[in-house]
Coordinates of C-alpha atoms in Angstrom, one line a residue:
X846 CA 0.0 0.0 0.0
X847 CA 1.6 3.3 -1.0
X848 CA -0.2 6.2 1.1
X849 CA 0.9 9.9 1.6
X850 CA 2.0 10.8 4.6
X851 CA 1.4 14.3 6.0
X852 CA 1.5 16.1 9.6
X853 CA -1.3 19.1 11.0
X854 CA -1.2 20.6 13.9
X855 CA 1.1 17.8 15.3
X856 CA -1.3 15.0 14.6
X857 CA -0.2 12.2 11.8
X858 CA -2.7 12.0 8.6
X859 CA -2.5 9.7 6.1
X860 CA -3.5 11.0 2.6
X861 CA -5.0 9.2 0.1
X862 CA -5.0 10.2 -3.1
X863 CA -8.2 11.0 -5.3
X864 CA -6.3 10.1 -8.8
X865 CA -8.7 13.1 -9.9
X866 CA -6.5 15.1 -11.9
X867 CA -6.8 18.7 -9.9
X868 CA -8.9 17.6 -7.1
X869 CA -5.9 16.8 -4.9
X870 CA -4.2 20.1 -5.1
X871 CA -7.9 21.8 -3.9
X872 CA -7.7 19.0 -0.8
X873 CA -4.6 19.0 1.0
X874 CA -3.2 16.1 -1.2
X875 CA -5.8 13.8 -1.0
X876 CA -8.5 12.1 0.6
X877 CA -8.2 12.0 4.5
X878 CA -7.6 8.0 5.3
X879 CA -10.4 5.7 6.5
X880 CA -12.6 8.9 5.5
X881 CA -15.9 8.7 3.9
X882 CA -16.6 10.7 1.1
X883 CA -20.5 11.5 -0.5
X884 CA -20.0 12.3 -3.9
X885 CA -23.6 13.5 -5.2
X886 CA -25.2 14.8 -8.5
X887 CA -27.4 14.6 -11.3
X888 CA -26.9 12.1 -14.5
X889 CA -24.3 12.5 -16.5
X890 CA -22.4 14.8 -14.1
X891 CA -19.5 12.8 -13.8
X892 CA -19.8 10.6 -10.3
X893 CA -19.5 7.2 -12.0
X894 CA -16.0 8.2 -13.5
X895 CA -15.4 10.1 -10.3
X896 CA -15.6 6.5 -8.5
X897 CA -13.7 4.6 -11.2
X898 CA -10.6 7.4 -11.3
X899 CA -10.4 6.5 -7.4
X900 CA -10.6 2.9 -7.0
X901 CA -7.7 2.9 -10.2
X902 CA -5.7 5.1 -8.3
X903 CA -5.8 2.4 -6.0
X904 CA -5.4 0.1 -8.2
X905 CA -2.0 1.1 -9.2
X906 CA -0.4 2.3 -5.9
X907 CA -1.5 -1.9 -5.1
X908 CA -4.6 -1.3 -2.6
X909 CA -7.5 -4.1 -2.6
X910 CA -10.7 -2.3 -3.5
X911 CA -13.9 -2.8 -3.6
X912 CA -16.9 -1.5 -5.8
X913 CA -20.8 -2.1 -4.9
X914 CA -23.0 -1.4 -7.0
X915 CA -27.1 -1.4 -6.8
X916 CA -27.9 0.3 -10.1
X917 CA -25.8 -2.2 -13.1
X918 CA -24.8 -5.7 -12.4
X919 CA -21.1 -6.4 -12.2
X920 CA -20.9 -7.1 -16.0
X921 CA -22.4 -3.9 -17.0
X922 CA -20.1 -1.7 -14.7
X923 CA -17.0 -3.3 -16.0
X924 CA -17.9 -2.9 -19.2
X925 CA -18.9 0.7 -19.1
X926 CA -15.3 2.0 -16.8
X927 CA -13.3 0.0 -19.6
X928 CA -15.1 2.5 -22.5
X929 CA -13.7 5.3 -20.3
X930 CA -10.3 4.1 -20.2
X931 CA -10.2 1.9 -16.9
X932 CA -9.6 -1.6 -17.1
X933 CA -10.0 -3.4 -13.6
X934 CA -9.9 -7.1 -15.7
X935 CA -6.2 -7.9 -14.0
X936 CA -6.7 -6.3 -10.9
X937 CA -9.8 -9.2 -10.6
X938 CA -8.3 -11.6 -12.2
X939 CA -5.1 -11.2 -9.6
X940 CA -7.4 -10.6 -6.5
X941 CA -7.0 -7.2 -6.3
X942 CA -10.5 -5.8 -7.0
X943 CA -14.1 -7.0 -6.5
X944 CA -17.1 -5.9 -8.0
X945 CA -20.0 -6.9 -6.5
X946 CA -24.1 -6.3 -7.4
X947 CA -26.4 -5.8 -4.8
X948 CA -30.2 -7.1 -5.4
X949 CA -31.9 -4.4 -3.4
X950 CA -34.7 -7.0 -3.6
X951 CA -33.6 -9.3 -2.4
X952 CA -34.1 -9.7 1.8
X953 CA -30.3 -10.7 3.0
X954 CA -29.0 -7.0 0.4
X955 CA -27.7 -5.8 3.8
X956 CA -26.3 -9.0 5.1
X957 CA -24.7 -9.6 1.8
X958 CA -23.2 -5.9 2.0
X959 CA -22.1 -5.8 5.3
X960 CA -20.4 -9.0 5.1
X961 CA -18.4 -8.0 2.3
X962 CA -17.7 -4.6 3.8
X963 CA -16.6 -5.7 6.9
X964 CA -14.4 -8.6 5.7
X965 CA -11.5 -6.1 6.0
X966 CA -9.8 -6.8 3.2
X967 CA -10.0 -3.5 1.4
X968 CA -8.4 -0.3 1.5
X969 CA -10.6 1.6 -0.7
X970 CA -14.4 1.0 -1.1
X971 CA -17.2 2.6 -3.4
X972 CA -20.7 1.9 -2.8
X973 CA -22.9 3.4 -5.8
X974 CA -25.1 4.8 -5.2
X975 CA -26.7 4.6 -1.0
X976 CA -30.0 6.1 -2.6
X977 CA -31.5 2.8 -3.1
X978 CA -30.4 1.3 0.2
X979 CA -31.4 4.2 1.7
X980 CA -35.5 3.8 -0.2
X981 CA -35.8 -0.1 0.4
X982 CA -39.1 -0.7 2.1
X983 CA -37.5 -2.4 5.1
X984 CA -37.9 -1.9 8.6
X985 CA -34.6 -1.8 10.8
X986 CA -35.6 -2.9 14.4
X987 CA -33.7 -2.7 17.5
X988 CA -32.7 -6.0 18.9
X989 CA -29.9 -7.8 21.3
X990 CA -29.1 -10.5 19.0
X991 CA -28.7 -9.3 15.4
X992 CA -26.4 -10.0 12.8
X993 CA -22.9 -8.4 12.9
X994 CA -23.5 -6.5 16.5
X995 CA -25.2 -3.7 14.3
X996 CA -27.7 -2.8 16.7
X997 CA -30.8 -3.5 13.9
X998 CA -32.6 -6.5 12.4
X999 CA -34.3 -6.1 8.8
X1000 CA -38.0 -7.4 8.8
X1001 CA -39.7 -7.6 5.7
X1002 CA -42.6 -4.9 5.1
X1003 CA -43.2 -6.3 1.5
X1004 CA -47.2 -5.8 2.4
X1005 CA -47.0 -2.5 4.3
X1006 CA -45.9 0.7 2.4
X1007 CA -43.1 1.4 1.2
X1008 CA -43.0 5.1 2.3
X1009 CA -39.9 5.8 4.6
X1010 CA -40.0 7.5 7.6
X1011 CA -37.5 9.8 8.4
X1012 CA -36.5 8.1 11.5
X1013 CA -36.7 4.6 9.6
X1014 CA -34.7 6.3 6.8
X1015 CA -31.9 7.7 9.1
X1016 CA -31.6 4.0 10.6
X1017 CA -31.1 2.4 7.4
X1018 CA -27.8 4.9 6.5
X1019 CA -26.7 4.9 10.0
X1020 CA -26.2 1.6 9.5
X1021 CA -24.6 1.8 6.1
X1022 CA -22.4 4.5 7.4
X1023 CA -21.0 2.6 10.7
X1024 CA -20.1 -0.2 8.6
X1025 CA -18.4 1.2 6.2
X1026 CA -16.7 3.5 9.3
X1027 CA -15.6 0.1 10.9
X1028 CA -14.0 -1.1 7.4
X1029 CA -11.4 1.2 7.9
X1030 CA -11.3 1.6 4.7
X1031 CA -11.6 4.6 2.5
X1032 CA -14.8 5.4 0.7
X1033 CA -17.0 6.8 -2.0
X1034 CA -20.3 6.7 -1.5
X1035 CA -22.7 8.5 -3.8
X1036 CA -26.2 9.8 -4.3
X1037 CA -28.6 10.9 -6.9
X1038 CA -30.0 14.0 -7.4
X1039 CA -32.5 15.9 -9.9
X1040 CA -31.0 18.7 -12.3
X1041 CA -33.1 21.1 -10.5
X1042 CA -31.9 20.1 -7.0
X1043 CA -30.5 22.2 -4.6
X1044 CA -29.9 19.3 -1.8
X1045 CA -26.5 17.8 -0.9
X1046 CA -27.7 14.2 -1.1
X1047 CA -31.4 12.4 -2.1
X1048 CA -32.0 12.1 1.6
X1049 CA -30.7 14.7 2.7
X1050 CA -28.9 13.0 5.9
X1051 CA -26.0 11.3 4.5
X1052 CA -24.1 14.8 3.9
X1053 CA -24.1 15.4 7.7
X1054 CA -22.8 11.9 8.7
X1055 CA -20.1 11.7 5.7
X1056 CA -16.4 12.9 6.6
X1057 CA -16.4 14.6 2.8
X1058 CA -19.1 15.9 0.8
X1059 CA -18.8 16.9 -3.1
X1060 CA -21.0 18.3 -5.4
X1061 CA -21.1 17.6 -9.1
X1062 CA -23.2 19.8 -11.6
X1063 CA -24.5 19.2 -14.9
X1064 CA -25.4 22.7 -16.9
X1065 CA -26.9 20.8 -20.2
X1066 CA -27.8 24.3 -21.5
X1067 CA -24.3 25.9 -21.0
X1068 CA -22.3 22.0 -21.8
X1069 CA -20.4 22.8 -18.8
X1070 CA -19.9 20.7 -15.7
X1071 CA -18.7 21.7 -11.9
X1072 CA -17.6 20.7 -8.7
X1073 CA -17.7 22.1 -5.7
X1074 CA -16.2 21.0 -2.2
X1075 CA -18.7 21.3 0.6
X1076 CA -16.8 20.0 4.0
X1077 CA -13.5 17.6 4.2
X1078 CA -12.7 16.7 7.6
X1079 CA -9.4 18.0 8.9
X1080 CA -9.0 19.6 5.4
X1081 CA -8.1 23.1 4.4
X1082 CA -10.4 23.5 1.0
X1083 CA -11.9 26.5 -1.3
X1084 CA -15.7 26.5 -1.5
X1085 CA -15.8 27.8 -4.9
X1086 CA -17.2 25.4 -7.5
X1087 CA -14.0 24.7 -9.8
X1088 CA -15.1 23.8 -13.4
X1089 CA -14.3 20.3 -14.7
X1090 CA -14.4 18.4 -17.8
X1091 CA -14.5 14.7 -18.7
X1092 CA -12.3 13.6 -21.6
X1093 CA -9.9 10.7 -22.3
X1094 CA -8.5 11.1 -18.9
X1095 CA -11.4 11.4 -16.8
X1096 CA -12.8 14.0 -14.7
X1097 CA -9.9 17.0 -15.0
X1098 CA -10.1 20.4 -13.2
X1099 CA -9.9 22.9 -15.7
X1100 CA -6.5 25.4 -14.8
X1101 CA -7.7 29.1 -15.6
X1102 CA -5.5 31.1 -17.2
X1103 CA -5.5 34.5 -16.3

């Protein structure tokens, strides 16, 4: 594992870097380590190729990562990150990465998650997106005796609505968010949003429990895109939205030139 080392105000952080072309300069070098990140947006503003620049930067400095995904089956996502230039093939074939689909329909999604998460073999992780999780029409009740010391059993409410409430809904990415905390690993998560939206995630909870929150724009009407960095824990960072484009190389923050 090759990890940046830096030092503020006498404490020891380890950086990990983004592999975002820009985005580390705006972020004191990098991701803080063991952080999690929400990355949030609209289609097409650039959070998928966000997610695959960062798990390939891991990739090459030879982490173990891990990518969950609820919205394309494992097939679909490799598919789609090798048209944009990343090609996680070896790092499967040698152990390095794993893909795995989660059935949101399926009644043992956040066993199967969870498990996988907390198996602690992974430096990096991305889960795309946590909306999903975050809508399933389960309940999460207390209990003594549940399945990885969570705290919550998942009943079934496939007869009941499917409305959240939004203590039920802050239960379910609590949950989400502890395991991922107790990976130790570093993580993307993401969510979606409208073009129109003005909110930081879907649920609008998972930007106050996330170490890192950034914001991807789509302006269809202008063909421009943006990002903007709304909190980084223990991170010096501008809050102006930098402009970005997405080319052969990714997502790159565009330099201006005075």
């Amino acid at each position: 594992m090759k990890m940046q080392e830096e030092t503020y105000q006498s404490e020891k952080f380890i950086i990990v870097k983004t592999g975002v072309n820009g985005l580390d300069d705006l972020i004191e070098g990098g991701f803080p380590e063991k952080s999690i990140t929400l990355v949030s947006g609209s289609p097409g503003a650039g959070k998928s190729i966000l997610c695959f620049q960062f798990i390939y930067e891991g990739v090459n400095n030879g982490e173990n990562v891990l990518y969950l995904t609820l919205d394309k089956r494992e097939e679909g996502i490799l598919l789609q990150a090798k048209k944009l230039g990343y090609d996680f093939q070896p790092a499967i074939e040698n152990g390095q990465a794993t893909f795995r689909y989660l059935n949101i329909n399926k009644k043992l999604v956040y066993e199967t998650m969870s498990n996988e998460i907390l198996s602690g073999k992974y430096d990096r992780i991305v889960l795309d997106s946590i909306t999903p999780l975050s809508e399933m029409p389960l309940f999460l009740a207390d209990t003594q005796n549940n399945m990885n010391g969570s705290g919550y059993s998942f009943v079934d409410t496939e007869n009941q609505s499917t409305g959240l409430s939004g203590p039920v809904q802050r239960k379910h990415i609590l949950f989400i968010m502890n395991a991922l905390e107790s990976s130790e690993a570093t993580t993307i998560i993401t969510s979606e949003l409208s073009l129109s939206s003005s909110n930081l995630s879907r649920d609008g909870i998972s930007e106050f429990l996330a170490d890192g929150v950034i914001l991807l724009k789509a302006d269809p009407t202008m063909d421009r895109r943006k990002l903007s960095i709304f909190k980084m824990r223990n991170t010096k960072h501008t809050l102006k939205p930098q402009d970005i484009q997405i080319n052969e190389n990714g997502i790159t923050l565009v330099r201006k030139t005075m």
